[in-house]
mmCIF file of C-alpha atoms and ligand atoms in Angstrom:
data_model
loop_
_atom_site.group_PDB
_atom_site.id
_atom_site.type_symbol
_atom_site.label_atom_id
_atom_site.label_comp_id
_atom_site.label_asym_id
_atom_site.label_seq_id
_atom_site.Cartn_x
_atom_site.Cartn_y
_atom_site.Cartn_z
ATOM 1 C CA MET A 1 0.000 0.000 0.000
ATOM 2 C CA SER A 2 1.488 3.327 -0.929
ATOM 3 C CA HIS A 3 1.245 5.999 1.748
ATOM 4 C CA GLY A 4 0.694 9.725 1.444
ATOM 5 C CA PHE A 5 3.557 12.202 1.402
ATOM 6 C CA GLY A 6 3.372 13.087 5.106
ATOM 7 C CA THR A 7 3.356 9.453 6.210
ATOM 8 C CA ARG A 8 6.335 8.702 3.969
ATOM 9 C CA ALA A 9 8.178 11.796 5.245
ATOM 10 C CA ILE A 10 7.895 10.451 8.791
ATOM 11 C CA HIS A 11 8.391 6.715 8.252
ATOM 12 C CA ALA A 12 9.981 5.804 4.902
ATOM 13 C CA GLY A 13 13.383 4.122 5.069
ATOM 14 C CA GLN A 14 13.177 3.811 8.843
ATOM 15 C CA GLN A 15 12.503 0.987 11.262
ATOM 16 C CA PRO A 16 12.847 0.831 15.035
ATOM 17 C CA ASP A 17 16.470 0.091 15.938
ATOM 18 C CA PRO A 18 16.794 -3.726 15.914
ATOM 19 C CA THR A 19 18.962 -3.889 19.050
ATOM 20 C CA THR A 20 17.107 -1.486 21.357
ATOM 21 C CA GLY A 21 13.764 -0.683 19.755
ATOM 22 C CA ALA A 22 14.681 3.034 19.650
ATOM 23 C CA ILE A 23 12.012 4.669 17.490
ATOM 24 C CA MET A 24 14.458 7.211 16.039
ATOM 25 C CA THR A 25 17.188 5.988 13.730
ATOM 26 C CA PRO A 26 20.405 6.097 15.794
ATOM 27 C CA ILE A 27 23.324 8.253 14.749
ATOM 28 C CA TYR A 28 25.724 5.437 13.899
ATOM 29 C CA GLN A 29 28.815 7.469 14.701
ATOM 30 C CA THR A 30 31.312 4.870 13.564
ATOM 31 C CA SER A 31 33.889 4.689 10.795
ATOM 32 C CA THR A 32 34.017 0.908 10.510
ATOM 33 C CA PHE A 33 32.097 -2.272 11.338
ATOM 34 C CA VAL A 34 33.461 -5.419 13.027
ATOM 35 C CA GLN A 35 33.491 -8.564 10.894
ATOM 36 C CA GLU A 36 32.902 -12.058 12.295
ATOM 37 C CA ALA A 37 35.399 -13.596 9.888
ATOM 38 C CA PRO A 38 37.147 -12.034 6.876
ATOM 39 C CA ALA A 39 34.431 -10.713 4.538
ATOM 40 C CA GLN A 40 31.665 -11.995 6.855
ATOM 41 C CA HIS A 41 29.685 -8.997 8.074
ATOM 42 C CA LYS A 42 26.186 -7.619 8.573
ATOM 43 C CA GLY A 43 26.147 -5.655 5.308
ATOM 44 C CA TYR A 44 28.282 -2.760 6.511
ATOM 45 C CA VAL A 45 32.041 -2.688 6.021
ATOM 46 C CA TYR A 46 33.398 0.871 6.129
ATOM 47 C CA ALA A 47 31.323 4.020 6.642
ATOM 48 C CA ARG A 48 32.470 5.829 3.486
ATOM 49 C CA GLY A 49 30.755 3.042 1.564
ATOM 50 C CA ASP A 50 27.664 2.786 3.743
ATOM 51 C CA ASN A 51 26.281 3.725 7.117
ATOM 52 C CA PRO A 52 22.854 2.773 8.526
ATOM 53 C CA THR A 53 21.888 6.384 9.354
ATOM 54 C CA ARG A 54 22.724 7.492 5.824
ATOM 55 C CA GLN A 55 20.929 4.465 4.394
ATOM 56 C CA ALA A 56 17.734 5.381 6.285
ATOM 57 C CA LEU A 57 18.008 8.921 4.932
ATOM 58 C CA GLU A 58 18.457 7.669 1.367
ATOM 59 C CA GLY A 59 15.395 5.430 1.725
ATOM 60 C CA CYS A 60 13.288 8.348 2.902
ATOM 61 C CA LEU A 61 14.582 10.715 0.190
ATOM 62 C CA ALA A 62 13.797 8.219 -2.573
ATOM 63 C CA ALA A 63 10.280 7.629 -1.218
ATOM 64 C CA LEU A 64 9.522 11.371 -1.201
ATOM 65 C CA GLU A 65 10.831 12.031 -4.699
ATOM 66 C CA ASP A 66 9.032 8.989 -6.215
ATOM 67 C CA ALA A 67 12.504 7.692 -7.073
ATOM 68 C CA GLU A 68 13.841 4.179 -6.896
ATOM 69 C CA PHE A 69 17.335 5.193 -5.853
ATOM 70 C CA ALA A 70 18.888 8.009 -3.837
ATOM 71 C CA THR A 71 22.506 8.782 -3.013
ATOM 72 C CA ALA A 72 23.195 11.313 -0.276
ATOM 73 C CA THR A 73 26.308 13.487 -0.528
ATOM 74 C CA SER A 74 28.154 15.922 1.712
ATOM 75 C CA SER A 75 26.754 19.019 -0.092
ATOM 76 C CA GLY A 76 24.663 19.996 -3.092
ATOM 77 C CA LEU A 77 27.870 20.867 -4.934
ATOM 78 C CA ALA A 78 29.288 17.425 -4.078
ATOM 79 C CA ALA A 79 26.227 15.887 -5.765
ATOM 80 C CA GLU A 80 26.899 18.096 -8.807
ATOM 81 C CA THR A 81 30.562 17.038 -8.771
ATOM 82 C CA ILE A 82 29.537 13.368 -8.867
ATOM 83 C CA VAL A 83 27.304 13.966 -11.914
ATOM 84 C CA LEU A 84 30.029 15.861 -13.789
ATOM 85 C CA THR A 85 32.738 13.349 -12.835
ATOM 86 C CA ASP A 86 30.507 10.581 -14.170
ATOM 87 C CA LEU A 87 30.211 12.439 -17.500
ATOM 88 C CA GLY A 88 34.003 12.821 -17.789
ATOM 89 C CA ALA A 89 36.275 14.793 -20.091
ATOM 90 C CA GLY A 90 34.877 15.559 -23.532
ATOM 91 C CA ALA A 91 31.266 15.715 -22.371
ATOM 92 C CA ARG A 92 29.067 18.611 -23.389
ATOM 93 C CA VAL A 93 26.444 19.943 -20.971
ATOM 94 C CA VAL A 94 23.623 22.238 -22.078
ATOM 95 C CA ALA A 95 22.525 24.151 -18.982
ATOM 96 C CA GLY A 96 20.025 26.808 -17.998
ATOM 97 C CA ASN A 97 21.354 30.375 -18.051
ATOM 98 C CA ASP A 98 19.927 31.277 -14.646
ATOM 99 C CA LEU A 99 21.561 28.837 -12.231
ATOM 100 C CA TYR A 100 22.742 29.030 -8.648
ATOM 101 C CA GLY A 101 26.049 30.963 -8.780
ATOM 102 C CA GLY A 102 28.021 28.122 -7.185
ATOM 103 C CA THR A 103 26.809 25.716 -9.881
ATOM 104 C CA TYR A 104 27.938 28.135 -12.576
ATOM 105 C CA ARG A 105 31.316 28.516 -10.836
ATOM 106 C CA LEU A 106 31.750 24.719 -10.571
ATOM 107 C CA PHE A 107 31.116 24.408 -14.323
ATOM 108 C CA GLU A 108 33.335 27.286 -15.368
ATOM 109 C CA LYS A 109 36.186 27.212 -12.854
ATOM 110 C CA VAL A 110 36.585 23.478 -12.288
ATOM 111 C CA PHE A 111 35.058 21.226 -14.917
ATOM 112 C CA ARG A 112 35.786 23.402 -17.954
ATOM 113 C CA ASN A 113 39.482 23.046 -17.036
ATOM 114 C CA LEU A 114 39.005 19.283 -16.862
ATOM 115 C CA GLY A 115 37.750 19.139 -20.452
ATOM 116 C CA LEU A 116 33.954 19.421 -20.240
ATOM 117 C CA THR A 117 32.081 22.073 -22.220
ATOM 118 C CA PHE A 118 29.071 24.035 -21.046
ATOM 119 C CA ASP A 119 26.603 25.975 -23.157
ATOM 120 C CA PHE A 120 23.964 28.113 -21.501
ATOM 121 C CA VAL A 121 20.444 28.485 -22.791
ATOM 122 C CA ASP A 122 17.102 29.876 -21.667
ATOM 123 C CA THR A 123 15.371 26.711 -20.422
ATOM 124 C CA THR A 124 11.980 28.463 -20.367
ATOM 125 C CA ASP A 125 12.185 28.313 -24.185
ATOM 126 C CA PRO A 126 11.934 24.657 -25.363
ATOM 127 C CA ALA A 127 12.771 25.703 -28.954
ATOM 128 C CA ALA A 128 16.039 27.285 -27.794
ATOM 129 C CA VAL A 129 16.852 24.122 -25.845
ATOM 130 C CA ALA A 130 16.060 21.961 -28.888
ATOM 131 C CA ALA A 131 18.386 24.135 -31.009
ATOM 132 C CA ALA A 132 21.193 23.850 -28.444
ATOM 133 C CA LEU A 133 20.758 20.067 -28.422
ATOM 134 C CA GLU A 134 21.193 19.809 -32.197
ATOM 135 C CA THR A 135 24.924 19.665 -31.483
ATOM 136 C CA LYS A 136 25.756 16.439 -29.654
ATOM 137 C CA ALA A 137 25.182 16.790 -25.918
ATOM 138 C CA ASP A 138 25.535 14.461 -22.942
ATOM 139 C CA LEU A 139 23.317 16.147 -20.395
ATOM 140 C CA LEU A 140 20.625 18.814 -20.161
ATOM 141 C CA TRP A 141 20.889 20.619 -16.806
ATOM 142 C CA VAL A 142 17.758 22.434 -15.651
ATOM 143 C CA GLU A 143 16.869 24.411 -12.554
ATOM 144 C CA THR A 144 13.187 25.208 -12.015
ATOM 145 C CA PRO A 145 12.195 27.460 -10.377
ATOM 146 C CA THR A 146 15.503 29.162 -11.161
ATOM 147 C CA ASN A 147 17.743 30.912 -8.707
ATOM 148 C CA PRO A 148 17.307 33.890 -8.324
ATOM 149 C CA THR A 149 14.709 35.057 -10.872
ATOM 150 C CA LEU A 150 12.261 32.167 -10.291
ATOM 151 C CA LYS A 151 11.763 31.378 -13.956
ATOM 152 C CA ILE A 152 9.806 28.218 -14.695
ATOM 153 C CA ALA A 153 10.973 25.625 -17.202
ATOM 154 C CA ASP A 154 8.351 23.217 -18.541
ATOM 155 C CA ILE A 155 9.835 19.866 -17.464
ATOM 156 C CA ARG A 156 7.438 17.770 -19.586
ATOM 157 C CA LYS A 157 8.207 19.789 -22.744
ATOM 158 C CA LEU A 158 11.957 19.682 -22.101
ATOM 159 C CA ALA A 159 11.762 15.905 -21.643
ATOM 160 C CA GLU A 160 10.198 15.757 -25.118
ATOM 161 C CA VAL A 161 12.755 17.964 -26.852
ATOM 162 C CA SER A 162 15.739 16.408 -25.080
ATOM 163 C CA GLY A 163 15.012 12.992 -26.642
ATOM 164 C CA ASP A 164 17.865 10.636 -25.736
ATOM 165 C CA VAL A 165 19.888 13.290 -23.929
ATOM 166 C CA PRO A 166 19.424 12.701 -20.197
ATOM 167 C CA MET A 167 17.888 15.582 -18.268
ATOM 168 C CA LEU A 168 18.866 16.571 -14.741
ATOM 169 C CA VAL A 169 16.559 18.819 -12.725
ATOM 170 C CA ASP A 170 17.860 20.701 -9.696
ATOM 171 C CA ASN A 171 14.707 20.533 -7.549
ATOM 172 C CA THR A 172 16.153 22.428 -4.585
ATOM 173 C CA PHE A 173 13.784 25.417 -4.781
ATOM 174 C CA ALA A 174 10.581 23.384 -5.049
ATOM 175 C CA SER A 175 11.377 20.385 -2.807
ATOM 176 C CA PRO A 176 9.700 17.043 -3.584
ATOM 177 C CA TYR A 177 6.594 18.194 -1.700
ATOM 178 C CA LEU A 178 5.833 20.686 -4.478
ATOM 179 C CA GLN A 179 7.374 19.092 -7.580
ATOM 180 C CA ARG A 180 8.590 15.619 -8.568
ATOM 181 C CA PRO A 181 10.540 15.952 -11.836
ATOM 182 C CA LEU A 182 11.147 12.199 -12.314
ATOM 183 C CA THR A 183 7.389 11.780 -12.773
ATOM 184 C CA LEU A 184 7.460 14.540 -15.433
ATOM 185 C CA GLY A 185 10.200 12.966 -17.551
ATOM 186 C CA ALA A 186 13.495 13.952 -15.881
ATOM 187 C CA ASP A 187 16.230 11.325 -15.570
ATOM 188 C CA VAL A 188 18.052 12.685 -12.534
ATOM 189 C CA VAL A 189 16.931 14.913 -9.668
ATOM 190 C CA LEU A 190 19.453 16.835 -7.617
ATOM 191 C CA HIS A 191 18.945 18.704 -4.339
ATOM 192 C CA SER A 192 20.934 20.792 -1.996
ATOM 193 C CA MET A 193 19.664 19.125 1.200
ATOM 194 C CA THR A 194 21.021 22.207 2.957
ATOM 195 C CA LYS A 195 17.787 23.965 2.014
ATOM 196 C CA TYR A 196 14.172 22.768 2.451
ATOM 197 C CA LEU A 197 15.003 19.092 3.025
ATOM 198 C CA GLY A 198 17.127 19.811 6.105
ATOM 199 C CA GLY A 199 14.964 22.848 6.718
ATOM 200 C CA HIS A 200 16.622 24.254 9.857
ATOM 201 C CA SER A 201 19.807 25.923 8.542
ATOM 202 C CA ASP A 202 21.956 23.556 10.592
ATOM 203 C CA VAL A 203 23.438 21.175 8.015
ATOM 204 C CA ILE A 204 25.076 21.078 4.561
ATOM 205 C CA GLY A 205 24.141 18.153 2.304
ATOM 206 C CA GLY A 206 23.104 17.053 -1.158
ATOM 207 C CA THR A 207 21.418 14.194 -2.956
ATOM 208 C CA LEU A 208 20.986 12.607 -6.375
ATOM 209 C CA MET A 209 17.942 10.557 -7.293
ATOM 210 C CA THR A 210 17.049 8.461 -10.318
ATOM 211 C CA ASN A 211 15.020 5.450 -11.442
ATOM 212 C CA ASP A 212 17.909 4.124 -13.561
ATOM 213 C CA ALA A 213 19.665 1.317 -11.661
ATOM 214 C CA ALA A 214 22.911 1.546 -13.657
ATOM 215 C CA ARG A 215 23.141 5.318 -13.194
ATOM 216 C CA ALA A 216 22.334 4.993 -9.467
ATOM 217 C CA ASP A 217 25.053 2.376 -9.094
ATOM 218 C CA ARG A 218 27.619 4.654 -10.781
ATOM 219 C CA TYR A 219 26.655 7.594 -8.560
ATOM 220 C CA ALA A 220 26.845 5.491 -5.377
ATOM 221 C CA LYS A 221 30.215 4.047 -6.386
ATOM 222 C CA LEU A 222 31.625 7.428 -7.381
ATOM 223 C CA THR A 223 30.487 8.911 -4.070
ATOM 224 C CA ASN A 224 32.321 6.128 -2.240
ATOM 225 C CA TRP A 225 35.382 6.208 -4.499
ATOM 226 C CA THR A 226 35.822 9.996 -4.467
ATOM 227 C CA GLY A 227 34.655 10.407 -0.869
ATOM 228 C CA PRO A 228 32.074 13.254 -0.452
ATOM 229 C CA VAL A 229 29.719 11.378 1.890
ATOM 230 C CA PRO A 230 27.535 12.996 4.544
ATOM 231 C CA GLY A 231 28.461 12.045 8.101
ATOM 232 C CA PRO A 232 26.007 10.191 10.363
ATOM 233 C CA MET A 233 25.098 13.312 12.363
ATOM 234 C CA ASP A 234 24.362 15.296 9.195
ATOM 235 C CA SER A 235 22.333 12.367 7.824
ATOM 236 C CA PHE A 236 20.340 12.273 11.061
ATOM 237 C CA LEU A 237 19.652 16.009 10.962
ATOM 238 C CA VAL A 238 18.260 15.828 7.430
ATOM 239 C CA LEU A 239 16.247 12.704 8.291
ATOM 240 C CA ARG A 240 14.718 14.605 11.198
ATOM 241 C CA GLY A 241 14.102 17.649 9.023
ATOM 242 C CA LEU A 242 12.262 15.533 6.443
ATOM 243 C CA LYS A 243 9.677 14.503 9.032
ATOM 244 C CA THR A 244 8.143 18.000 8.931
ATOM 245 C CA LEU A 245 8.836 18.853 5.274
ATOM 246 C CA HIS A 246 5.152 18.784 4.265
ATOM 247 C CA VAL A 247 4.048 20.936 7.213
ATOM 248 C CA ARG A 248 6.870 23.440 6.758
ATOM 249 C CA MET A 249 6.356 23.711 2.998
ATOM 250 C CA ASP A 250 2.663 24.527 3.376
ATOM 251 C CA ARG A 251 3.512 27.344 5.775
ATOM 252 C CA HIS A 252 6.364 28.610 3.537
ATOM 253 C CA CYS A 253 3.860 28.712 0.662
ATOM 254 C CA ASP A 254 1.085 30.391 2.705
ATOM 255 C CA ASN A 255 3.461 33.139 3.835
ATOM 256 C CA ALA A 256 5.136 33.632 0.451
ATOM 257 C CA GLU A 257 1.845 33.737 -1.463
ATOM 258 C CA ALA A 258 0.496 36.437 0.864
ATOM 259 C CA LEU A 259 3.725 38.483 0.861
ATOM 260 C CA ALA A 260 4.126 38.273 -2.935
ATOM 261 C CA ALA A 261 0.568 39.582 -3.450
ATOM 262 C CA TRP A 262 1.203 42.431 -0.969
ATOM 263 C CA LEU A 263 4.585 43.355 -2.485
ATOM 264 C CA HIS A 264 3.085 43.269 -5.981
ATOM 265 C CA GLU A 265 0.750 46.139 -4.984
ATOM 266 C CA HIS A 266 3.386 48.075 -3.037
ATOM 267 C CA PRO A 267 4.118 51.580 -4.426
ATOM 268 C CA GLN A 268 7.889 51.280 -3.765
ATOM 269 C CA VAL A 269 8.233 47.955 -5.574
ATOM 270 C CA GLU A 270 9.158 47.940 -9.258
ATOM 271 C CA ARG A 271 8.722 44.233 -9.893
ATOM 272 C CA VAL A 272 7.986 41.006 -8.015
ATOM 273 C CA TYR A 273 9.153 37.591 -9.222
ATOM 274 C CA TYR A 274 6.964 34.844 -7.766
ATOM 275 C CA PRO A 275 5.543 31.971 -9.852
ATOM 276 C CA GLY A 276 2.298 32.082 -7.881
ATOM 277 C CA LEU A 277 1.416 35.538 -9.231
ATOM 278 C CA PRO A 278 -0.820 35.389 -12.322
ATOM 279 C CA SER A 279 1.406 38.109 -13.847
ATOM 280 C CA HIS A 280 4.482 35.791 -13.699
ATOM 281 C CA ALA A 281 5.472 34.534 -17.162
ATOM 282 C CA GLY A 282 5.709 30.930 -15.919
ATOM 283 C CA HIS A 283 2.531 30.927 -13.819
ATOM 284 C CA GLU A 284 0.534 28.526 -16.021
ATOM 285 C CA VAL A 285 3.410 26.032 -16.333
ATOM 286 C CA ALA A 286 4.060 26.294 -12.589
ATOM 287 C CA LYS A 287 0.373 25.561 -11.918
ATOM 288 C CA ALA A 288 0.578 22.476 -14.120
ATOM 289 C CA GLN A 289 3.778 20.977 -12.712
ATOM 290 C CA MET A 290 3.974 22.212 -9.104
ATOM 291 C CA ASP A 291 1.482 21.597 -6.307
ATOM 292 C CA ARG A 292 2.076 25.077 -4.897
ATOM 293 C CA PHE A 293 4.528 27.888 -5.686
ATOM 294 C CA GLY A 294 7.160 27.718 -2.963
ATOM 295 C CA GLY A 295 8.702 30.046 -0.432
ATOM 296 C CA MET A 296 11.107 32.083 -2.572
ATOM 297 C CA ILE A 297 10.352 35.613 -3.813
ATOM 298 C CA SER A 298 12.630 38.026 -5.680
ATOM 299 C CA LEU A 299 11.900 41.704 -6.156
ATOM 300 C CA GLU A 300 13.269 44.940 -7.525
ATOM 301 C CA LEU A 301 12.680 48.209 -5.726
ATOM 302 C CA LYS A 302 11.902 51.488 -7.475
ATOM 303 C CA GLY A 303 15.042 52.966 -5.836
ATOM 304 C CA GLY A 304 17.340 50.616 -7.811
ATOM 305 C CA VAL A 305 20.605 49.047 -6.620
ATOM 306 C CA GLU A 306 21.444 51.386 -3.740
ATOM 307 C CA GLU A 307 17.944 51.263 -2.272
ATOM 308 C CA GLY A 308 17.897 47.477 -2.718
ATOM 309 C CA LYS A 309 21.130 47.023 -0.772
ATOM 310 C CA ALA A 310 20.028 49.462 1.961
ATOM 311 C CA PHE A 311 16.690 47.647 2.240
ATOM 312 C CA CYS A 312 18.545 44.350 2.909
ATOM 313 C CA SER A 313 20.314 45.966 5.866
ATOM 314 C CA ARG A 314 17.125 47.421 7.383
ATOM 315 C CA THR A 315 15.097 44.248 7.929
ATOM 316 C CA LYS A 316 15.108 42.770 11.433
ATOM 317 C CA VAL A 317 13.091 39.542 11.264
ATOM 318 C CA PHE A 318 14.503 38.709 7.812
ATOM 319 C CA SER A 319 18.226 38.068 8.483
ATOM 320 C CA LEU A 320 20.724 39.201 5.865
ATOM 321 C CA ALA A 321 22.368 35.909 4.885
ATOM 322 C CA GLU A 322 22.999 33.560 1.969
ATOM 323 C CA SER A 323 21.096 30.256 1.716
ATOM 324 C CA LEU A 324 17.374 29.542 1.801
ATOM 325 C CA GLY A 325 14.777 27.002 2.784
ATOM 326 C CA GLY A 326 15.175 27.172 6.562
ATOM 327 C CA VAL A 327 12.377 27.891 9.025
ATOM 328 C CA GLU A 328 13.694 31.450 9.503
ATOM 329 C CA SER A 329 13.281 34.180 6.900
ATOM 330 C CA LEU A 330 16.372 35.388 5.038
ATOM 331 C CA ILE A 331 17.031 38.307 2.717
ATOM 332 C CA GLU A 332 19.984 38.752 0.374
ATOM 333 C CA HIS A 333 21.341 40.715 -2.570
ATOM 334 C CA PRO A 334 22.261 38.095 -5.238
ATOM 335 C CA ALA A 335 24.517 40.337 -7.380
ATOM 336 C CA SER A 336 26.928 40.872 -4.465
ATOM 337 C CA MET A 337 26.271 37.641 -2.532
ATOM 338 C CA THR A 338 25.025 34.259 -3.879
ATOM 339 C CA HIS A 339 25.589 35.160 -7.537
ATOM 340 C CA ALA A 340 28.711 37.339 -7.299
ATOM 341 C CA SER A 341 30.633 34.591 -9.154
ATOM 342 C CA VAL A 342 28.349 34.973 -12.197
ATOM 343 C CA PRO A 343 29.781 37.710 -14.473
ATOM 344 C CA ALA A 344 27.603 40.835 -14.780
ATOM 345 C CA GLU A 345 27.079 40.149 -18.482
ATOM 346 C CA GLU A 346 25.747 36.626 -17.817
ATOM 347 C CA ARG A 347 23.492 38.020 -15.094
ATOM 348 C CA ARG A 348 22.090 40.570 -17.522
ATOM 349 C CA LYS A 349 21.508 37.843 -20.141
ATOM 350 C CA ALA A 350 19.539 35.879 -17.542
ATOM 351 C CA GLY A 351 17.449 39.011 -17.001
ATOM 352 C CA PHE A 352 18.318 39.794 -13.441
ATOM 353 C CA ALA A 353 18.915 43.371 -12.415
ATOM 354 C CA ASP A 354 21.779 44.345 -10.112
ATOM 355 C CA GLY A 355 19.206 45.726 -7.675
ATOM 356 C CA LEU A 356 17.380 42.395 -7.329
ATOM 357 C CA ILE A 357 16.658 41.273 -3.759
ATOM 358 C CA ARG A 358 15.860 37.665 -2.881
ATOM 359 C CA LEU A 359 13.665 36.604 0.033
ATOM 360 C CA SER A 360 13.575 33.138 1.522
ATOM 361 C CA VAL A 361 10.257 33.372 3.299
ATOM 362 C CA GLY A 362 10.300 31.407 6.537
ATOM 363 C CA ILE A 363 7.508 30.023 8.663
ATOM 364 C CA GLU A 364 7.246 32.835 11.221
ATOM 365 C CA ASP A 365 3.940 34.696 11.700
ATOM 366 C CA LEU A 366 2.904 36.409 8.484
ATOM 367 C CA GLU A 367 2.045 39.690 10.236
ATOM 368 C CA ASP A 368 5.572 39.930 11.663
ATOM 369 C CA LEU A 369 7.146 39.303 8.270
ATOM 370 C CA ARG A 370 4.924 41.898 6.589
ATOM 371 C CA ASP A 371 5.549 44.462 9.373
ATOM 372 C CA ASP A 372 9.294 43.878 9.063
ATOM 373 C CA LEU A 373 9.323 44.520 5.308
ATOM 374 C CA ASP A 374 7.008 47.474 5.828
ATOM 375 C CA GLN A 375 9.371 49.175 8.279
ATOM 376 C CA ALA A 376 12.333 48.436 5.951
ATOM 377 C CA PHE A 377 10.621 50.455 3.198
ATOM 378 C CA GLY A 378 10.969 53.368 5.623
HETATM 379 N N1 LIG B 1 21.490 24.121 -6.173
HETATM 380 C C1 LIG B 1 20.826 25.208 -5.756
HETATM 381 C C2 LIG B 1 19.579 25.625 -6.492
HETATM 382 C C3 LIG B 1 21.291 25.960 -4.681
HETATM 383 O O1 LIG B 1 20.625 27.057 -4.284
HETATM 384 C C4 LIG B 1 22.483 25.540 -4.018
HETATM 385 C C5 LIG B 1 23.024 26.302 -2.876
HETATM 386 O O2 LIG B 1 22.627 27.413 -2.595
HETATM 387 C C6 LIG B 1 23.158 24.408 -4.487
HETATM 388 C C7 LIG B 1 22.622 23.721 -5.551
HETATM 389 C C8 LIG B 1 24.434 23.946 -3.850
HETATM 390 O O3 LIG B 1 24.182 23.292 -2.647
HETATM 391 P P1 LIG B 1 25.179 23.303 -1.384
HETATM 392 O O4 LIG B 1 25.285 24.708 -0.914
HETATM 393 O O5 LIG B 1 24.490 22.378 -0.428
HETATM 394 O O6 LIG B 1 26.492 22.769 -1.863
#
């Protein structure tokens, strides 16, 4: 019998501890496992290869993403590194032109030097993606909603135009509660677990998920062979975070939907980027492929760059910090913070203004969040 999302979030991949009955998966803080005789063991040999706490986490992640296989990694960028290492020198990646800055930097500063090529394209335009894929490609890399301008790529359409080229979707912004790309035609889903999955801004982690057994096996082996595994404590923290993912996401969405509508009408706001607003270019696609619209909002103020930066320093409940997806609200200025490693010209091509502000709307009381933004307008 398949259970609902909330039941899976709380139980999938986990059983009471066989030795004590502990209801919570123990933090198996061990590097190795004793063998009864050479090569005779209980399924665990050395904790880089496998660890019961991590295994429980991977079981739960896969169940939430409607995936058969999940590999947890020590960060979102470690998960990206595994994918790119698997492709190897000579591979060509066609990627969205509005990606997390650290992803762009990993492509350009590390893997381009190792012989991979990257071409950037507007993934909201399936015809442009199809044209980019006319030259042989090994992977289509898509973020939706994008970071930071919250553009929406149509995953089903991209799965059609990508044909035999595998498609990876970075599902960090939506979380599996709002969007499950494997069910829409993606081949690989990637997350920074640091964000909504962990949910409490207390852990760095990543994951890769797929239904392809051979691909999953390569990713698991590469993670073991190259080493970026999450420790047992980090695995436990994400496993605990997952138990409230559905409840947190609903509150993130409630707050963000209300704030986006309010900001949209605000006289000092030039533009609001939120896929839940009917005026957003990707609203219809978002409605069709997401269950709700998420907790991230970007906006431009009428005062431009200087006013935008000053605004970020005036909020009190929204903390000025990088990252997103935690229970507490954050505000940041992408051009000088999360996306400073993306050249100004690339940022302009992706359509994001230097004055853009990004909000990660937390799960505090809506009135307090609105009052805080209100006082920051001055
Ligand atoms: N993908 C997205 C969309 C992100 O926002 C981030 C981090 O901000 C990453 C990947 C990288 O994840 P991590 O910081 O866990 O390495």
